[in-house]
């Protein structure tokens, strides 16, 4: 079971802190009535590297407390990933980002691969012209192809 927590500084209710992060994870565990979650993601980056680092510390603590088995992020760029990895306390298991033929961040994808971070895609057909010749229809699925 995967959940996402929102950083507080984006919704106007405070700042990104480790304590708020742990509280959010505990609230999800309680609301879902489970012993532990499989994966908790930070829904989107905080406004500052310090905020991202504080939330990352909170996610690490939630994992140490047994509230979740894995932790990760969403919508993080290479620079934002480097900031939390620089703490020397581990890497996100996942970086969930929009990814399609029409929308991709090759540098971050390459960085995630090198760091052993799963680059998980969503909105695979967003911003895609379905008549794009890079797409091949096989059955009912659209499969991107390489440029000639």
Coordinates of C-alpha atoms in Angstrom, one line a residue:
X1 CA 0.0 0.0 0.0
X2 CA 1.4 3.4 -1.1
X3 CA 0.4 6.8 0.3
X4 CA 1.7 10.3 -0.4
X5 CA 2.1 13.1 2.1
X6 CA 2.0 16.7 1.1
X7 CA 4.7 19.1 2.3
X8 CA 3.1 21.7 4.6
X9 CA 4.7 24.7 3.1
X10 CA 2.8 24.3 -0.2
X11 CA -0.7 24.3 1.4
X12 CA -0.2 27.2 3.7
X13 CA -0.4 25.3 7.0
X14 CA 3.2 25.7 8.2
X15 CA 6.7 24.6 7.2
X16 CA 8.2 21.3 6.1
X17 CA 9.4 19.6 9.2
X18 CA 10.4 16.1 10.4
X19 CA 7.7 16.2 13.1
X20 CA 4.9 17.1 10.6
X21 CA 6.1 14.4 8.3
X22 CA 6.0 11.7 11.0
X23 CA 2.5 13.0 12.1
X24 CA 1.3 12.7 8.5
X25 CA 2.6 9.1 8.1
X26 CA 1.0 8.1 11.4
X27 CA -2.3 9.7 10.3
X28 CA -2.2 7.6 7.1
X29 CA -1.4 4.4 9.0
X30 CA -4.3 5.1 11.4
X31 CA -6.8 6.1 8.7
X32 CA -6.0 3.0 6.7
X33 CA -6.0 0.8 9.8
X34 CA -2.8 -1.0 8.8
X35 CA 0.3 -1.9 10.8
X36 CA 2.7 -0.3 8.3
X37 CA 2.6 1.1 4.8
X38 CA 4.6 -0.4 2.0
X39 CA 5.7 2.9 0.5
X40 CA 5.3 6.6 1.5
X41 CA 6.1 9.3 -1.0
X42 CA 6.6 13.0 -0.5
X43 CA 3.9 14.2 -2.9
X44 CA 6.0 17.1 -4.3
X45 CA 9.1 19.0 -3.2
X46 CA 9.1 21.7 -0.5
X47 CA 10.0 25.2 -1.5
X48 CA 13.6 24.9 -0.2
X49 CA 16.4 22.3 0.1
X50 CA 16.2 22.7 3.8
X51 CA 12.5 21.8 3.8
X52 CA 13.2 18.8 1.6
X53 CA 15.9 17.7 3.9
X54 CA 13.7 18.1 7.0
X55 CA 10.9 16.0 5.4
X56 CA 13.4 13.4 4.3
X57 CA 14.6 13.2 7.9
X58 CA 11.0 12.7 8.9
X59 CA 10.5 9.9 6.4
X60 CA 13.7 8.2 7.5
X61 CA 12.4 8.3 11.1
X62 CA 9.0 7.0 10.0
X63 CA 10.8 4.0 8.4
X64 CA 12.9 3.5 11.5
X65 CA 9.7 3.5 13.6
X66 CA 8.3 0.7 11.4
X67 CA 5.5 2.9 10.0
X68 CA 6.6 2.2 6.4
X69 CA 8.8 -0.3 4.7
X70 CA 10.1 2.1 2.0
X71 CA 10.2 5.8 1.4
X72 CA 10.4 8.0 -1.7
X73 CA 9.7 11.2 -3.4
X74 CA 7.7 12.6 -6.3
X75 CA 8.5 15.3 -8.9
X76 CA 12.1 15.7 -7.7
X77 CA 14.8 17.0 -10.0
X78 CA 18.4 15.7 -10.0
X79 CA 19.4 18.7 -7.8
X80 CA 16.7 18.1 -5.3
X81 CA 17.6 14.4 -5.1
X82 CA 21.3 15.3 -4.6
X83 CA 20.3 17.6 -1.7
X84 CA 18.6 14.9 0.3
X85 CA 21.2 12.2 -0.7
X86 CA 23.9 14.6 0.5
X87 CA 22.7 14.0 4.1
X88 CA 24.3 10.6 3.8
X89 CA 21.4 8.7 5.3
X90 CA 20.1 6.8 2.3
X91 CA 18.4 7.3 -1.0
X92 CA 14.7 7.3 -2.0
X93 CA 13.5 4.0 -3.2
X94 CA 11.3 5.8 -5.8
X95 CA 11.0 9.1 -7.6
X96 CA 7.6 9.3 -9.1
X97 CA 7.3 11.7 -12.0
X98 CA 5.2 12.5 -15.0
X99 CA 6.8 10.7 -18.0
X100 CA 5.7 10.4 -21.6
X101 CA 7.0 10.8 -25.1
X102 CA 6.0 14.4 -24.9
X103 CA 7.3 15.1 -21.4
X104 CA 10.5 13.7 -19.9
X105 CA 13.5 14.8 -17.9
X106 CA 16.4 12.7 -19.3
X107 CA 19.0 14.0 -16.9
X108 CA 16.9 13.0 -13.9
X109 CA 16.1 9.6 -15.3
X110 CA 19.8 8.9 -15.9
X111 CA 20.7 10.1 -12.4
X112 CA 18.0 8.0 -10.8
X113 CA 19.3 4.9 -12.7
X114 CA 22.8 5.6 -11.6
X115 CA 21.7 6.0 -8.0
X116 CA 19.5 2.9 -7.9
X117 CA 16.3 5.0 -7.5
X118 CA 13.3 3.6 -9.3
X119 CA 11.9 6.3 -11.7
X120 CA 8.2 5.6 -11.6
X121 CA 6.1 7.1 -14.3
X122 CA 2.6 8.5 -14.3
X123 CA 0.5 10.3 -16.9
X124 CA 2.1 8.3 -19.7
X125 CA -0.1 9.7 -22.4
X126 CA -0.3 13.3 -21.1
X127 CA 0.9 15.9 -23.6
X128 CA 1.3 13.2 -26.3
X129 CA 0.0 13.6 -29.8
X130 CA -1.4 10.2 -30.4
X131 CA -0.6 10.6 -34.0
X132 CA 3.1 11.0 -33.2
X133 CA 5.1 8.6 -35.4
X134 CA 7.2 7.6 -32.4
X135 CA 4.2 5.7 -31.1
X136 CA 3.4 2.3 -32.3
X137 CA 0.0 0.8 -31.6
X138 CA 0.2 -2.9 -30.5
X139 CA -3.2 -4.2 -29.5
X140 CA -4.7 -1.5 -27.3
X141 CA -1.4 -0.2 -25.9
X142 CA 0.7 2.7 -27.2
X143 CA 4.4 1.8 -27.1
X144 CA 7.0 4.6 -27.6
X145 CA 9.6 3.9 -30.2
X146 CA 13.1 5.5 -30.7
X147 CA 13.6 8.3 -33.1
X148 CA 15.0 7.2 -36.5

